[in-house]
Tab-separated table of C-alpha atoms and ligand atoms in Angstrom:
chain	number	residue	atom	x	y	z
A	25	MET	CA	8.922	-17.091	-17.818
A	26	PRO	CA	6.609	-20.068	-17.003
A	27	ILE	CA	7.057	-19.794	-13.253
A	28	LEU	CA	5.708	-16.229	-13.263
A	29	GLN	CA	2.802	-17.319	-15.430
A	30	ASN	CA	2.068	-20.119	-12.951
A	31	LEU	CA	2.294	-17.590	-10.154
A	32	ARG	CA	-0.249	-15.293	-11.845
A	33	GLU	CA	-2.584	-18.234	-12.347
A	34	ALA	CA	-2.245	-19.321	-8.714
A	35	VAL	CA	-3.110	-15.739	-7.642
A	36	ILE	CA	-6.184	-15.727	-9.876
A	37	LYS	CA	-7.295	-19.083	-8.471
A	38	GLY	CA	-6.625	-17.840	-4.936
A	39	GLN	CA	-4.248	-20.719	-4.127
A	40	ALA	CA	-2.315	-19.155	-1.254
A	41	SER	CA	-0.087	-22.148	-0.468
A	42	GLN	CA	0.738	-22.602	-4.151
A	43	VAL	CA	1.592	-18.884	-4.448
A	44	LYS	CA	3.948	-19.238	-1.496
A	45	ILE	CA	5.657	-22.296	-3.040
A	46	LEU	CA	5.974	-20.628	-6.468
A	47	ALA	CA	7.318	-17.361	-5.043
A	48	GLU	CA	9.977	-19.329	-3.129
A	49	ALA	CA	10.790	-21.382	-6.231
A	50	ALA	CA	11.106	-18.211	-8.326
A	51	LEU	CA	13.590	-16.790	-5.805
A	52	ASP	CA	15.516	-20.090	-5.905
A	53	GLU	CA	15.648	-19.812	-9.707
A	54	GLY	CA	17.319	-16.438	-9.280
A	55	LEU	CA	14.441	-14.201	-10.359
A	56	SER	CA	14.495	-10.782	-8.728
A	57	PRO	CA	11.952	-10.038	-5.960
A	58	GLN	CA	10.870	-7.010	-8.036
A	59	ASP	CA	10.020	-9.173	-11.066
A	60	ILE	CA	8.214	-11.723	-8.904
A	61	LEU	CA	6.187	-8.898	-7.366
A	62	ASP	CA	5.475	-6.969	-10.587
A	63	GLN	CA	5.075	-9.790	-13.108
A	64	GLY	CA	3.666	-12.381	-10.696
A	65	LEU	CA	1.659	-11.014	-7.772
A	66	ILE	CA	0.636	-7.546	-8.994
A	67	ALA	CA	0.067	-8.754	-12.574
A	68	GLY	CA	-2.177	-11.529	-11.176
A	69	MET	CA	-4.133	-8.968	-9.164
A	70	LYS	CA	-4.478	-6.793	-12.268
A	71	LEU	CA	-5.970	-9.720	-14.195
A	72	ILE	CA	-8.407	-10.257	-11.324
A	73	SER	CA	-9.352	-6.541	-11.445
A	74	ASP	CA	-10.050	-6.769	-15.179
A	75	ARG	CA	-12.253	-9.814	-14.688
A	76	PHE	CA	-14.103	-8.086	-11.860
A	77	ARG	CA	-14.736	-5.073	-14.099
A	78	ASN	CA	-16.042	-7.366	-16.829
A	79	ASN	CA	-18.305	-9.170	-14.355
A	80	GLY	CA	-16.343	-12.406	-14.726
A	81	ILE	CA	-15.755	-12.880	-10.990
A	82	TYR	CA	-17.234	-11.797	-7.664
A	83	VAL	CA	-16.039	-10.127	-4.468
A	84	PRO	CA	-15.356	-13.414	-2.581
A	85	ASP	CA	-13.074	-14.500	-5.465
A	86	ILE	CA	-11.108	-11.245	-5.112
A	87	LEU	CA	-10.904	-11.693	-1.371
A	88	ILE	CA	-9.423	-15.182	-1.776
A	89	ALA	CA	-7.000	-13.897	-4.442
A	90	SER	CA	-5.969	-11.054	-2.097
A	91	ARG	CA	-5.054	-13.597	0.585
A	92	ALA	CA	-2.935	-15.421	-1.981
A	93	VAL	CA	-1.175	-12.143	-2.896
A	94	HIS	CA	-0.458	-11.515	0.782
A	95	ALA	CA	1.034	-15.031	1.071
A	96	GLY	CA	3.399	-14.178	-1.790
A	97	MET	CA	4.224	-10.761	-0.330
A	98	HIS	CA	5.149	-12.485	2.929
A	99	VAL	CA	7.774	-14.551	1.068
A	100	LEU	CA	9.219	-11.463	-0.658
A	101	LYS	CA	9.115	-9.200	2.396
A	102	PRO	CA	12.633	-9.927	3.742
A	103	TYR	CA	14.122	-9.237	0.294
A	104	LEU	CA	12.176	-6.018	-0.244
A	105	ILE	CA	12.966	-4.643	3.197
A	106	GLN	CA	16.648	-5.549	3.111
A	107	CYS	CA	18.156	-2.408	4.495
A	108	GLY	CA	21.362	-1.608	6.300
A	109	VAL	CA	20.495	1.883	7.523
A	110	LYS	CA	18.067	2.870	10.231
A	111	LEU	CA	16.691	6.368	9.874
A	112	PRO	CA	15.413	8.310	12.897
A	113	ASP	CA	12.172	9.345	11.211
A	114	ARG	CA	8.872	7.761	12.164
A	115	VAL	CA	5.966	7.270	9.770
A	116	ILE	CA	2.363	6.438	10.613
A	117	ILE	CA	0.305	4.814	7.896
A	118	GLY	CA	-3.163	3.334	7.531
A	119	THR	CA	-6.065	2.692	5.194
A	120	VAL	CA	-8.795	5.189	6.016
A	121	ALA	CA	-12.091	4.439	7.782
A	122	GLY	CA	-14.642	2.488	5.760
A	123	ASP	CA	-11.953	1.055	3.511
A	124	LEU	CA	-10.617	-2.493	3.824
A	125	HIS	CA	-8.145	-2.502	0.910
A	126	ASP	CA	-4.632	-3.121	2.180
A	127	ILE	CA	-2.497	-4.753	-0.521
A	128	GLY	CA	-1.237	-1.439	-1.928
A	129	LYS	CA	-0.796	0.059	1.549
A	130	ASP	CA	1.200	-2.998	2.660
A	131	LEU	CA	3.503	-2.610	-0.348
A	132	VAL	CA	4.049	1.035	0.570
A	133	VAL	CA	4.870	-0.069	4.148
A	134	MET	CA	7.474	-2.526	2.835
A	135	MET	CA	9.107	0.115	0.650
A	136	LEU	CA	9.234	2.670	3.467
A	137	ARG	CA	10.744	0.091	5.829
A	138	GLY	CA	13.155	-0.767	3.022
A	139	LYS	CA	14.352	2.840	3.185
A	140	GLY	CA	15.105	2.363	6.881
A	141	LEU	CA	12.165	4.382	8.185
A	142	ASP	CA	10.427	3.473	11.447
A	143	VAL	CA	6.902	2.662	10.205
A	144	ILE	CA	3.877	2.206	12.461
A	145	ASP	CA	1.102	0.537	10.473
A	146	LEU	CA	-2.360	1.256	11.904
A	147	GLY	CA	-3.945	-1.245	9.510
A	148	ILE	CA	-7.284	-0.781	7.774
A	149	ASP	CA	-10.480	1.130	8.561
A	150	VAL	CA	-8.640	3.867	10.474
A	151	GLU	CA	-10.758	6.777	11.741
A	152	PRO	CA	-9.375	10.358	11.669
A	153	GLU	CA	-9.340	10.339	15.495
A	154	GLU	CA	-7.146	7.214	15.469
A	155	PHE	CA	-4.647	8.867	13.123
A	156	VAL	CA	-4.617	11.961	15.343
A	157	GLN	CA	-4.264	9.883	18.512
A	158	ALA	CA	-1.345	7.962	16.979
A	159	ALA	CA	0.263	11.229	15.860
A	160	THR	CA	-0.061	12.601	19.411
A	161	VAL	CA	1.483	9.524	20.991
A	162	HIS	CA	4.181	8.584	18.459
A	163	HIS	CA	5.254	11.988	17.075
A	164	PRO	CA	5.709	10.867	13.449
A	165	LYS	CA	7.302	13.178	10.903
A	166	LEU	CA	5.055	11.723	8.190
A	167	LEU	CA	1.464	10.509	8.209
A	168	ALA	CA	0.450	8.424	5.182
A	169	MET	CA	-3.083	7.459	4.208
A	170	SER	CA	-4.410	5.006	1.643
A	171	ALA	CA	-7.906	4.970	0.086
A	172	LEU	CA	-9.142	2.732	-2.723
A	173	LEU	CA	-12.780	3.787	-2.689
A	174	THR	CA	-14.074	7.136	-3.916
A	175	THR	CA	-16.490	7.024	-0.969
A	176	THR	CA	-13.653	6.908	1.585
A	177	MET	CA	-11.503	9.671	0.077
A	178	PRO	CA	-13.210	12.362	2.238
A	179	VAL	CA	-11.818	10.639	5.349
A	180	MET	CA	-8.408	11.868	4.209
A	181	ALA	CA	-9.649	15.462	4.179
A	182	ALA	CA	-11.275	14.933	7.587
A	183	THR	CA	-7.999	13.601	8.986
A	184	VAL	CA	-6.024	16.604	7.705
A	185	GLN	CA	-8.633	18.860	9.289
A	186	SER	CA	-8.455	16.988	12.619
A	187	LEU	CA	-4.656	17.362	12.615
A	188	CYS	CA	-5.129	21.128	12.136
A	189	LEU	CA	-7.697	21.347	14.932
A	190	LYS	CA	-5.348	19.548	17.332
A	191	GLY	CA	-2.502	21.893	16.386
A	192	LEU	CA	-0.430	19.016	14.962
A	193	ARG	CA	-0.455	19.948	11.286
A	194	GLN	CA	2.829	21.910	11.337
A	195	GLN	CA	4.670	18.982	12.931
A	196	VAL	CA	3.700	16.247	10.507
A	197	LYS	CA	3.799	15.971	6.719
A	198	VAL	CA	0.847	14.241	5.087
A	199	MET	CA	1.186	11.903	2.094
A	200	ILE	CA	-1.772	10.224	0.408
A	201	GLY	CA	-2.314	7.568	-2.241
A	202	GLY	CA	-4.530	4.816	-3.596
A	203	GLY	CA	-6.433	4.084	-6.812
A	204	PRO	CA	-8.772	7.115	-7.007
A	205	ILE	CA	-6.316	9.640	-5.533
A	206	THR	CA	-4.876	12.306	-7.826
A	207	PRO	CA	-2.335	15.111	-7.370
A	208	GLU	CA	-5.251	17.534	-7.690
A	209	TYR	CA	-7.089	15.865	-4.829
A	210	SER	CA	-3.912	15.967	-2.762
A	211	ARG	CA	-3.664	19.721	-3.351
A	212	THR	CA	-7.379	20.219	-2.644
A	213	ILE	CA	-7.179	18.686	0.820
A	214	LYS	CA	-3.815	20.392	1.461
A	215	ALA	CA	-1.814	17.188	1.796
A	216	ASP	CA	1.933	17.637	1.304
A	217	GLY	CA	2.504	14.790	-1.103
A	218	TYR	CA	1.025	12.079	-3.273
A	219	ALA	CA	2.385	9.102	-5.195
A	220	PRO	CA	0.691	6.782	-7.688
A	221	ASP	CA	2.575	3.602	-6.725
A	222	PHE	CA	4.672	2.062	-3.979
A	223	ARG	CA	8.067	2.812	-5.507
A	224	LEU	CA	7.264	6.482	-6.030
A	225	ALA	CA	5.671	6.508	-2.563
A	226	ALA	CA	9.062	5.708	-1.039
A	227	LYS	CA	10.697	8.436	-3.135
A	228	GLU	CA	8.035	10.967	-2.209
A	229	ALA	CA	8.317	10.063	1.488
A	230	MET	CA	12.079	10.659	1.412
A	231	ARG	CA	11.543	13.994	-0.350
A	232	LEU	CA	8.969	15.080	2.233
A	233	LEU	CA	11.313	14.071	5.045
A	234	GLY	CA	14.049	16.214	3.538
A	235	TYR	CA	16.420	13.520	2.263
A	236	PRO	CA	18.241	14.333	-0.965
A	237	ALA	CA	16.966	12.448	-4.032
A	238	ALA	CA	19.065	9.360	-4.739
A	239	GLY	CA	20.504	8.702	-8.165
B	327	B12	C1	-8.507	-6.526	-4.027
B	327	B12	C2	-9.751	-5.692	-4.096
B	327	B12	C3	-10.713	-5.847	-3.071
B	327	B12	C4	-10.507	-6.782	-1.886
B	327	B12	C5	-9.515	-6.097	-0.901
B	327	B12	C6	-8.689	-7.111	-0.146
B	327	B12	C7	-7.501	-6.494	0.501
B	327	B12	N1	-7.044	-7.191	1.534
B	327	B12	O1	-6.975	-5.440	0.109
B	327	B12	C8	-11.958	-6.928	-1.317
B	327	B12	C9	-12.598	-8.161	-1.901
B	327	B12	C10	-12.085	-6.963	0.206
B	327	B12	C11	-12.633	-5.694	-1.938
B	327	B12	C12	-13.826	-5.206	-1.473
B	327	B12	C13	-14.496	-4.135	-2.058
B	327	B12	N2	-14.145	-3.482	-3.187
B	327	B12	CO1	-12.428	-3.716	-4.055
B	327	B12	N3	-11.015	-3.997	-5.230
B	327	B12	C14	-9.966	-4.780	-5.172
B	327	B12	C15	-9.138	-4.630	-6.476
B	327	B12	C16	-9.565	-5.768	-7.392
B	327	B12	C17	-7.639	-4.640	-6.357
B	327	B12	C18	-7.032	-3.615	-5.379
B	327	B12	C19	-5.566	-3.945	-5.207
B	327	B12	O2	-5.175	-4.574	-4.241
B	327	B12	N4	-4.741	-3.573	-6.203
B	327	B12	C20	-3.304	-3.906	-6.230
B	327	B12	C21	-2.489	-2.866	-5.454
B	327	B12	C22	-1.006	-3.205	-5.571
B	327	B12	O3	-2.717	-1.604	-6.056
B	327	B12	P1	-3.352	-0.349	-5.258
B	327	B12	O4	-4.223	-0.837	-4.163
B	327	B12	O5	-3.917	0.622	-6.220
B	327	B12	O6	-2.109	0.328	-4.532
B	327	B12	C23	-1.075	0.976	-5.248
B	327	B12	C24	-1.281	2.497	-5.425
B	327	B12	O7	-2.645	2.867	-5.391
B	327	B12	C25	-0.450	3.128	-4.368
B	327	B12	N5	-0.979	3.331	-3.015
B	327	B12	C26	-1.908	2.626	-2.334
B	327	B12	N6	-2.046	3.104	-1.100
B	327	B12	C27	-1.190	4.134	-0.977
B	327	B12	C28	-0.924	4.998	0.093
B	327	B12	C29	0.030	6.013	-0.057
B	327	B12	C30	0.321	6.925	1.083
B	327	B12	C31	0.699	6.166	-1.308
B	327	B12	C32	1.651	7.284	-1.492
B	327	B12	C33	0.433	5.300	-2.388
B	327	B12	C34	-0.505	4.297	-2.204
B	327	B12	O8	0.651	2.225	-4.248
B	327	B12	C35	0.145	0.888	-4.333
B	327	B12	C36	1.205	-0.048	-4.820
B	327	B12	O9	1.760	0.331	-6.059
B	327	B12	C37	-9.639	-3.228	-6.968
B	327	B12	C38	-9.526	-2.986	-8.467
B	327	B12	C39	-8.421	-2.012	-8.817
B	327	B12	N7	-8.257	-1.822	-10.098
B	327	B12	O10	-7.780	-1.412	-7.969
B	327	B12	C40	-11.084	-3.222	-6.449
B	327	B12	C41	-11.771	-1.886	-6.171
B	327	B12	C42	-10.826	-0.934	-5.460
B	327	B12	N8	-12.844	-2.289	-5.252
B	327	B12	C43	-13.963	-1.669	-5.476
B	327	B12	C44	-15.169	-1.880	-4.760
B	327	B12	C45	-16.402	-1.149	-5.276
B	327	B12	C46	-15.212	-2.733	-3.632
B	327	B12	C47	-16.431	-3.062	-2.773
B	327	B12	C48	-17.385	-1.883	-2.466
B	327	B12	C49	-17.157	-4.206	-3.498
B	327	B12	C50	-18.459	-4.667	-2.906
B	327	B12	N9	-19.481	-4.556	-3.734
B	327	B12	O11	-18.518	-5.066	-1.776
B	327	B12	C51	-15.782	-3.621	-1.495
B	327	B12	C52	-15.514	-2.534	-0.454
B	327	B12	C53	-14.921	-3.086	0.801
B	327	B12	C54	-14.390	-1.968	1.676
B	327	B12	N10	-15.226	-1.438	2.559
B	327	B12	O12	-13.244	-1.567	1.531
B	327	B12	C55	-13.821	-0.657	-6.614
B	327	B12	C56	-13.724	0.792	-6.122
B	327	B12	C57	-14.523	1.739	-7.001
B	327	B12	C58	-14.420	3.136	-6.523
B	327	B12	N11	-13.921	3.991	-7.390
B	327	B12	O13	-14.751	3.483	-5.421
B	327	B12	C59	-12.554	-1.205	-7.375
B	327	B12	C60	-11.741	-0.121	-8.111
B	327	B12	C61	-13.065	-2.285	-8.361
B	327	B12	C62	-13.889	-1.711	-9.500
B	327	B12	N12	-13.326	-1.546	-10.683
B	327	B12	O14	-15.047	-1.426	-9.353
B	327	B12	N13	-11.927	-5.210	-2.985
């Protein structure tokens, strides 16, 4: 599909306005938002990751490509969050302190909103105290954390501990995810759930909230 190839190339080159135009054109051609996301935006980001690993590009290049991915995600957002139902459950989500990666977290947010959940996104670089404060104020049933750096993973453990210390742990389920996170790590820090990608994140969230598995 040439349009998806063009989209991947525009992501790699960090051409945000071109990514926006191509994502819109792909929708007009009748491609599914899922394919545009998977084979265009995420595939482009994967190519960037490979080049970064092989020392072919530098951090500023990735940053510019990330902005282009966000521009494409903005176009797809209304299609991915199309949802008739509104569920009563509230979710708080954020990328943990010291970590600025938000593409994966933003995809998880879209999927959770797509399920009809009321999602409060605390953004990036969120300290344990901020998660706890938000949990105190907003009474979520689920608190979700994202970490892409091995160095920021311990913030997840610290947040779980802070929830315990404030007596909030029984009231809120904790779900974690991000590149270096594993089911073992989730068990180690006594989180309730983990998912390796945004689609399974939505499924896991629904399971943790007590909704029967669909299909
Ligand atoms: C984009 C990117 C950046 C961008 C981020 C821009 C942004 N707005 O997000 C910028 C340029 C800022 C950046 C900076 C850095 N980065 Co960086 N970055 C990446 C890169 C290339 C892609 C990440 C990405 O967006 N992937 C695409 C999304 C869709 O996938 P994802 O994030 O994994 O998310 C999916 C799942 O993990 C899951 N998920 C994610 N969150 C959650 C949450 C929950 C609750 C659940 C259930 C699931 C879930 O679902 C998502 C969707 O399917 C990765 C390489 C890689 N292979 O991941 C490196 C990478 C993460 N970065 C890395 C590093 C080292 C850095 C820097 C330290 C580099 C530097 N020298 O400055 C800085 C740190 C900045 C900071 N303090 O955070 C390393 C981390 C190594 C490690 N193990 O710790 C990686 C792995 C690159 C590498 N191979 O070395 N980076």
